[in-house]
Amino acid sequence: MPEFKLPDLGEGITEGEVVEWRVQVGSAVDRDQVLLVIATDKATVEIPSPFQGRVDAILAAEGAVVHVGDPLLRVESGAAGEQPATAVAEAPAAPWAAPVAPRPSGTQSQPSMAAGAVPALPAVRRAARERGVGLESLLGSGPGGRVRMQDLQAAGRRVPLRGAHRVMAQRMAEAHRRVPQVTVVLECDMGPVEALVRSQPADPAGESGYSILGLAALAAVAGLRAEPLLNASFDEGLMELEYHDQIHLGIAVQAGDGLKVATLRDADSLAPGDLQRQLGRLIAAARAGTLGPSELAGSTFTISSAGRLGGLFATPIVNWPNLAVLGLHAIEERPVVRAGQVAVGRVANVSLSFDHRVIDGLTASAFLYQLADRLGHPEGLVR
Amino acid sequence: MRADGTGTSPAVPAGAPGGALMGGARTVLGLGREDRREHLRGLPSGLAIRLYSAMTHLRAFDERAVILQRQGVIGTYPTYFGEEAVQAASVLALEDRDWLFPTYRQTAVVTLRDCPSVVPLLLWRGHPGGWHDVMRYRVAPICIPVATNYPHAVGAAWGARLRHEGWVALAYGGDGSTSAGDFHEACNLAAVVQAPVIFLVTNNQWAISTPIVKQTRVPRLAEKAAAYGMPGVRVDSFDVFACYEVIQEAAERARRGGGPTLVEAVGYRLGPHGTADEPSVYRDPRADLLWAPMEPLGRTEAAVVEAGVAAPEQLLELRSRAFQELRDVGDRLGELPLPSVEELADSVHRDTPWPLRPERLYEPSWARLEQTPPWS
Ligand SMILES: Cc1ncc(C[n+]2csc(CCOP(=O)(O)OP(=O)(O)O)c2C)c(N)n1
Ligand SMILES: [Mg+2]
C-alpha cells in the first residue's frame, strides 16, 4: 500500500507543520488532488497526490510538525470502482491560479445531448455521485455537451452546513432578527500604531511582538472598562441588562472552514504582553481548527478585523447576545488634514455596530472616539 | 487602427495598478472588439492557433513542474505562471536560426523548439540529462545569476554581424535585472556595435520581494533605451499578439542592420517568485485580485473564439493534449534515478582538478582543500 512521505520541498526546508487535511480516511483521491496544506518556514503550500486510490490512514495530525521523509498518509491504490484519473481538461491549476483563467464565453452552455448518455469524465461522474447530483440535470459546457467539473460546481447542489459554518449561519440570523443595530464609523490615524509595531526589536525567543489587532484589543479592553454597558447583554424577556464582571473578547477569525469567533477569556485581567500572546495562540488555533469548546463561546464583546482585504468599509453584525462589535477596516494611505495642512496619512475606518435597544448613539460614539485616541498613543496601551 | 502609444486593455479597471502601469504599452487584445477581430483575422493562416498552442504547452509544463516540486520529484522551481504569452511570442516571432538566451524563468522555451519536455524538468531534478543540446536548438543554457545572459547574447549577436550570418539573438530578463551592471554594459555595447540583439525585459513589477519602485526611478523601463541610443518599446506582456508583433519588428530591424531593441513587456507577476516563496508576506493581496483577469491563456482563448479563428472544441482538444502529455512526462520523470555524487563535477572542467575527482567528493570540502595535493 503506497505511503506518502513529506517530500523534500527544497531550499533547505527540513520540516513543516500540517495546517489542514483536505482528505479524510476513506475518501477517494485522484492523482494531483490536493491532499493537505503544509506550512514551512518559507511558504504555505498545497501538496498534490501522486497516487490515485482511497485514503487508508492519515499518519500526521493537523498541527503536527513533520520532517522530510515522515509518512503523511497511506493510500489503498486501485480500489474497486476507481477509474484512472483522466480529467485532463480539468488539470489542476497552480494554487495561485485559482481565481484566474476566466473561460471564454464561446465555450459555455452548449445544450446537452439526449438523456441517458450524458458524457462526462470519470472524475466528474464520481464527484457528481458524491454530491448526489444527477448528471442529466446539468447543462454541459464541454464539447458535445460534456459535463465538466465547473458545470457541476455551478449546479444548484445541496450541501449541509457543518461546524463553524452552521454556527455562523445561526448566529448571524439570530443577531439580525433580534437586534436593531446601528453602526457608527470613524477615520482613525493608524500611523502611531504601525510605528509601534514596526519599532519592536526582534524577540530572541522568536515570539512576535504586538500586532495591530493586539493593540486594538488592548484599546477596546480599556474602553470597555470605562463603559461597562458595551460589555453587557440584554434579556429581552425580563427587560433587564446583565453586566458582566469579566471581559471576554470574541475575535472573529476567517478560517478555511468558515468564520469563527474565538474567545479570549478574561482579557481585562491579562497583562498587555500576555493578551497579545493569547491572541496569537487563539488565532492560530482557530485557523488550524483546534479551538476547544470553551474557546468558541462565551464572548461578551466582539472584534472583527477583515485585514487588508477588508474594503473601505463593511457592516459587522452584532454577535448576539453581545451588544456591540468593533470593526477594523483596511489601512490605506489617504489625505488627512492636520493643522490646516493636507498630509498623507495611514488611515483606517473603525466602526462600532451596536444594539440600539439599550445603547444610544452618544455612548457608542464616545467609545469609538476614545478608542481612536488610544490608538493614537499606543505606548499607553502596552505599559 | 492600432492603439499603440496610448492603449491599455479594457480588462484593466481604470485606476487599478494596471491602468497606470500599462500606459503606452502596445496592445491587440485591448483594441475595440471590431479592430481586435480584424487584427486576428488578418494574421498569417494558423498563427493564432500556433501561438495558443505554444502557450498551452508552456502552461501545462509549468503546472506539472509545480506539482512535481510539491511531490518532491524535482527541486525548487521558478514558476512562470502568467508569462506564457510573452514567452510563446518570443519563440514564434523569431526564426529557428535565431539564438535565445534564457534565465531561470524561461526554462521551457527550449521545448518550443522541439526539445522534449523531460529535458528541462530533469534540470530541476539536478540531473545531467537536464542539459539540452545547446547548438542544436540554438538556445543557450539558462543563466541563474541575474543579468549575466545579456552580455552573452550581445557577444553572440556581434559575432553574427561580423560574419554576416543573418541571425539575431534574444536575451530574456526581468525588471530587477536592469539594475545590474551587466545590463548596462550589454545595452551600451550592443548599441555601439549595432549588434542584432533584442533585450526582452519582462517587467512583472517584482524582483522576488523588491517592488519596481525600489528598483529604479524610471519605472517605464523602455525609456532607459534612449540613454543607450536604441529604440525602446513597451508591450502588454499578457497579450500574445502584441508581443509577437513587437518582437518581430525588433528582429526585422536587427536583421536589416538596425541594431538592438529594448522591449519592455509590462505586466505583473501573477504567481510567487518560485515554489519556496510566499508573496502574501510582502505584497498587497488586493493587487493580485486586480491583476488576475489579465491571465493570458483565458484572454487569448476568448479573443480567438470571438474572432472565429478557432472553435472552442479545438482549443479544448489542444489543452487536453498538452496537459496529458506533461502528465505522462511527469510519470516517467519520477522513475528516473537521481544523479550520483560522482557526476557532480562532470562536464565542468576539461581535466577535473584533483580536489573535485570523483573519489574525493565524499570527503568534506575543508578536508579536500587542506590536504596537500599529491603532486606537490
Ligand atoms: C547576480 C544575482 N543576484 C541575486 C540573485 C538572486 N535572485 C534570483 S532571482 C532575483 C530577482 C530577479 O528579478 P527580476 O529581474 O525582476 O526577474 P523575475 O524573477 O521577476 O523574473 C534575484 C535577486 C541572483 N540570482 N543573481
Ligand atoms: Mg521581475
mmCIF file of N, CA and C in Angstrom, chain B residues 120-175:
data_model
loop_
_atom_site.group_PDB
_atom_site.id
_atom_site.type_symbol
_atom_site.label_atom_id
_atom_site.label_comp_id
_atom_site.label_asym_id
_atom_site.label_seq_id
_atom_site.Cartn_x
_atom_site.Cartn_y
_atom_site.Cartn_z
ATOM 1 N N PRO B 120 14.232 19.893 -19.698
ATOM 2 C CA PRO B 120 14.297 20.945 -18.675
ATOM 3 C C PRO B 120 13.763 20.508 -17.313
ATOM 4 N N LEU B 121 12.843 19.540 -17.305
ATOM 5 C CA LEU B 121 12.377 19.071 -15.995
ATOM 6 C C LEU B 121 13.516 18.348 -15.271
ATOM 7 N N LEU B 122 14.304 17.615 -16.031
ATOM 8 C CA LEU B 122 15.444 16.924 -15.416
ATOM 9 C C LEU B 122 16.430 17.924 -14.816
ATOM 10 N N LEU B 123 16.534 19.059 -15.464
ATOM 11 C CA LEU B 123 17.434 20.090 -14.937
ATOM 12 C C LEU B 123 17.060 20.428 -13.498
ATOM 13 N N TRP B 124 15.760 20.569 -13.253
ATOM 14 C CA TRP B 124 15.307 20.936 -11.905
ATOM 15 C C TRP B 124 15.312 19.732 -10.976
ATOM 16 N N ARG B 125 15.656 18.582 -11.529
ATOM 17 C CA ARG B 125 15.872 17.420 -10.679
ATOM 18 C C ARG B 125 17.363 17.272 -10.402
ATOM 19 N N GLY B 126 18.144 18.235 -10.865
ATOM 20 C CA GLY B 126 19.584 18.186 -10.628
ATOM 21 C C GLY B 126 20.251 17.087 -11.409
ATOM 22 N N HIS B 127 19.674 16.777 -12.557
ATOM 23 C CA HIS B 127 20.142 15.636 -13.323
ATOM 24 C C HIS B 127 20.922 16.112 -14.545
ATOM 25 N N PRO B 128 22.076 15.490 -14.843
ATOM 26 C CA PRO B 128 22.851 15.934 -16.013
ATOM 27 C C PRO B 128 22.050 15.829 -17.317
ATOM 28 N N GLY B 129 21.056 14.952 -17.343
ATOM 29 C CA GLY B 129 20.214 14.854 -18.533
ATOM 30 C C GLY B 129 19.433 16.128 -18.789
ATOM 31 N N GLY B 130 19.491 17.059 -17.846
ATOM 32 C CA GLY B 130 18.760 18.309 -17.994
ATOM 33 C C GLY B 130 19.453 19.316 -18.897
ATOM 34 N N TRP B 131 20.661 19.023 -19.345
ATOM 35 C CA TRP B 131 21.318 19.967 -20.263
ATOM 36 C C TRP B 131 20.874 19.691 -21.677
ATOM 37 N N HIS B 132 20.108 20.594 -22.226
ATOM 38 C CA HIS B 132 19.672 20.400 -23.610
ATOM 39 C C HIS B 132 20.843 20.631 -24.556
ATOM 40 N N ASP B 133 20.667 20.186 -25.787
ATOM 41 C CA ASP B 133 21.709 20.342 -26.795
ATOM 42 C C ASP B 133 21.697 21.796 -27.279
ATOM 43 N N VAL B 134 22.647 22.547 -26.773
ATOM 44 C CA VAL B 134 22.659 23.994 -26.982
ATOM 45 C C VAL B 134 22.807 24.357 -28.460
ATOM 46 N N MET B 135 23.719 23.671 -29.170
ATOM 47 C CA MET B 135 23.972 24.020 -30.565
ATOM 48 C C MET B 135 22.806 23.612 -31.469
ATOM 49 N N ARG B 136 22.163 22.520 -31.100
ATOM 50 C CA ARG B 136 21.067 22.037 -31.942
ATOM 51 C C ARG B 136 19.845 22.960 -31.870
ATOM 52 N N TYR B 137 19.495 23.329 -30.640
ATOM 53 C CA TYR B 137 18.286 24.145 -30.501
ATOM 54 C C TYR B 137 18.564 25.638 -30.593
ATOM 55 N N ARG B 138 19.830 25.987 -30.550
ATOM 56 C CA ARG B 138 20.235 27.388 -30.558
ATOM 57 C C ARG B 138 19.571 28.137 -29.398
ATOM 58 N N VAL B 139 19.608 27.462 -28.261
ATOM 59 C CA VAL B 139 19.136 28.041 -27.003
ATOM 60 C C VAL B 139 20.269 27.864 -25.997
ATOM 61 N N ALA B 140 20.780 28.983 -25.466
ATOM 62 C CA ALA B 140 21.903 28.912 -24.530
ATOM 63 C C ALA B 140 21.442 28.259 -23.225
ATOM 64 N N PRO B 141 22.373 27.734 -22.437
ATOM 65 C CA PRO B 141 21.977 27.220 -21.116
ATOM 66 C C PRO B 141 21.382 28.349 -20.294
ATOM 67 N N ILE B 142 20.435 28.039 -19.409
ATOM 68 C CA ILE B 142 19.838 29.103 -18.618
ATOM 69 C C ILE B 142 20.895 29.727 -17.703
ATOM 70 N N CYS B 143 20.731 31.019 -17.450
ATOM 71 C CA CYS B 143 21.613 31.715 -16.510
ATOM 72 C C CYS B 143 20.808 32.057 -15.268
ATOM 73 N N ILE B 144 21.247 31.589 -14.133
ATOM 74 C CA ILE B 144 20.563 31.955 -12.888
ATOM 75 C C ILE B 144 21.118 33.253 -12.313
ATOM 76 N N PRO B 145 22.449 33.481 -12.374
ATOM 77 C CA PRO B 145 22.932 34.801 -11.906
ATOM 78 C C PRO B 145 22.295 35.906 -12.768
ATOM 79 N N VAL B 146 21.578 36.769 -12.111
ATOM 80 C CA VAL B 146 20.752 37.746 -12.811
ATOM 81 C C VAL B 146 21.585 38.618 -13.753
ATOM 82 N N ALA B 147 21.120 38.789 -14.969
ATOM 83 C CA ALA B 147 21.660 39.690 -15.996
ATOM 84 C C ALA B 147 22.900 39.171 -16.695
ATOM 85 N N THR B 148 23.455 38.047 -16.268
ATOM 86 C CA THR B 148 24.692 37.576 -16.912
ATOM 87 C C THR B 148 24.450 37.120 -18.337
ATOM 88 N N ASN B 149 23.208 36.781 -18.679
ATOM 89 C CA ASN B 149 22.955 36.318 -20.044
ATOM 90 C C ASN B 149 22.941 37.453 -21.060
ATOM 91 N N TYR B 150 22.778 38.703 -20.595
ATOM 92 C CA TYR B 150 22.738 39.807 -21.567
ATOM 93 C C TYR B 150 24.065 39.938 -22.335
ATOM 94 N N PRO B 151 25.206 40.033 -21.627
ATOM 95 C CA PRO B 151 26.458 40.141 -22.385
ATOM 96 C C PRO B 151 26.706 38.919 -23.279
ATOM 97 N N HIS B 152 26.268 37.744 -22.841
ATOM 98 C CA HIS B 152 26.449 36.567 -23.697
ATOM 99 C C HIS B 152 25.741 36.790 -25.034
ATOM 100 N N ALA B 153 24.504 37.269 -24.939
ATOM 101 C CA ALA B 153 23.702 37.463 -26.151
ATOM 102 C C ALA B 153 24.332 38.531 -27.048
ATOM 103 N N VAL B 154 24.851 39.593 -26.419
ATOM 104 C CA VAL B 154 25.447 40.666 -27.212
ATOM 105 C C VAL B 154 26.691 40.148 -27.927
ATOM 106 N N GLY B 155 27.517 39.395 -27.219
ATOM 107 C CA GLY B 155 28.730 38.850 -27.838
ATOM 108 C C GLY B 155 28.374 37.963 -29.016
ATOM 109 N N ALA B 156 27.385 37.099 -28.806
ATOM 110 C CA ALA B 156 26.986 36.188 -29.880
ATOM 111 C C ALA B 156 26.459 36.974 -31.072
ATOM 112 N N ALA B 157 25.616 37.953 -30.794
ATOM 113 C CA ALA B 157 24.991 38.718 -31.879
ATOM 114 C C ALA B 157 26.033 39.549 -32.638
ATOM 115 N N TRP B 158 26.952 40.110 -31.892
ATOM 116 C CA TRP B 158 28.021 40.891 -32.542
ATOM 117 C C TRP B 158 28.792 39.987 -33.508
ATOM 118 N N GLY B 159 29.078 38.779 -33.039
ATOM 119 C CA GLY B 159 29.765 37.805 -33.899
ATOM 120 C C GLY B 159 28.954 37.535 -35.163
ATOM 121 N N ALA B 160 27.672 37.381 -35.017
ATOM 122 C CA ALA B 160 26.820 37.094 -36.173
ATOM 123 C C ALA B 160 26.894 38.253 -37.173
ATOM 124 N N ARG B 161 26.970 39.464 -36.629
ATOM 125 C CA ARG B 161 27.024 40.628 -37.522
ATOM 126 C C ARG B 161 28.360 40.678 -38.259
ATOM 127 N N LEU B 162 29.444 40.435 -37.506
ATOM 128 C CA LEU B 162 30.767 40.495 -38.123
ATOM 129 C C LEU B 162 30.897 39.449 -39.227
ATOM 130 N N ARG B 163 30.232 38.312 -39.008
ATOM 131 C CA ARG B 163 30.343 37.237 -40.010
ATOM 132 C C ARG B 163 29.184 37.265 -41.015
ATOM 133 N N HIS B 164 28.343 38.257 -40.936
ATOM 134 C CA HIS B 164 27.200 38.386 -41.866
ATOM 135 C C HIS B 164 26.357 37.125 -41.892
ATOM 136 N N GLU B 165 26.055 36.587 -40.714
ATOM 137 C CA GLU B 165 25.317 35.323 -40.689
ATOM 138 C C GLU B 165 23.800 35.506 -40.710
ATOM 139 N N GLY B 166 23.349 36.702 -40.413
ATOM 140 C CA GLY B 166 21.923 36.974 -40.635
ATOM 141 C C GLY B 166 20.987 36.574 -39.506
ATOM 142 N N TRP B 167 21.487 35.971 -38.446
ATOM 143 C CA TRP B 167 20.578 35.637 -37.344
ATOM 144 C C TRP B 167 20.663 36.682 -36.242
ATOM 145 N N VAL B 168 19.653 36.678 -35.407
ATOM 146 C CA VAL B 168 19.619 37.626 -34.293
ATOM 147 C C VAL B 168 19.601 36.846 -32.980
ATOM 148 N N ALA B 169 19.911 37.548 -31.902
ATOM 149 C CA ALA B 169 19.884 36.925 -30.576
ATOM 150 C C ALA B 169 18.849 37.637 -29.727
ATOM 151 N N LEU B 170 18.202 36.879 -28.862
ATOM 152 C CA LEU B 170 17.228 37.470 -27.938
ATOM 153 C C LEU B 170 17.600 37.047 -26.521
ATOM 154 N N ALA B 171 17.757 38.040 -25.639
ATOM 155 C CA ALA B 171 18.086 37.739 -24.241
ATOM 156 C C ALA B 171 16.901 38.120 -23.365
ATOM 157 N N TYR B 172 16.532 37.225 -22.461
ATOM 158 C CA TYR B 172 15.417 37.476 -21.555
ATOM 159 C C TYR B 172 15.938 38.091 -20.253
ATOM 160 N N GLY B 173 15.060 38.781 -19.558
ATOM 161 C CA GLY B 173 15.433 39.297 -18.246
ATOM 162 C C GLY B 173 14.204 39.871 -17.564
ATOM 163 N N GLY B 174 14.412 40.352 -16.351
ATOM 164 C CA GLY B 174 13.295 40.911 -15.595
ATOM 165 C C GLY B 174 13.583 42.344 -15.195
ATOM 166 N N ASP B 175 12.594 42.976 -14.571
ATOM 167 C CA ASP B 175 12.757 44.350 -14.116
ATOM 168 C C ASP B 175 13.963 44.474 -13.194
#
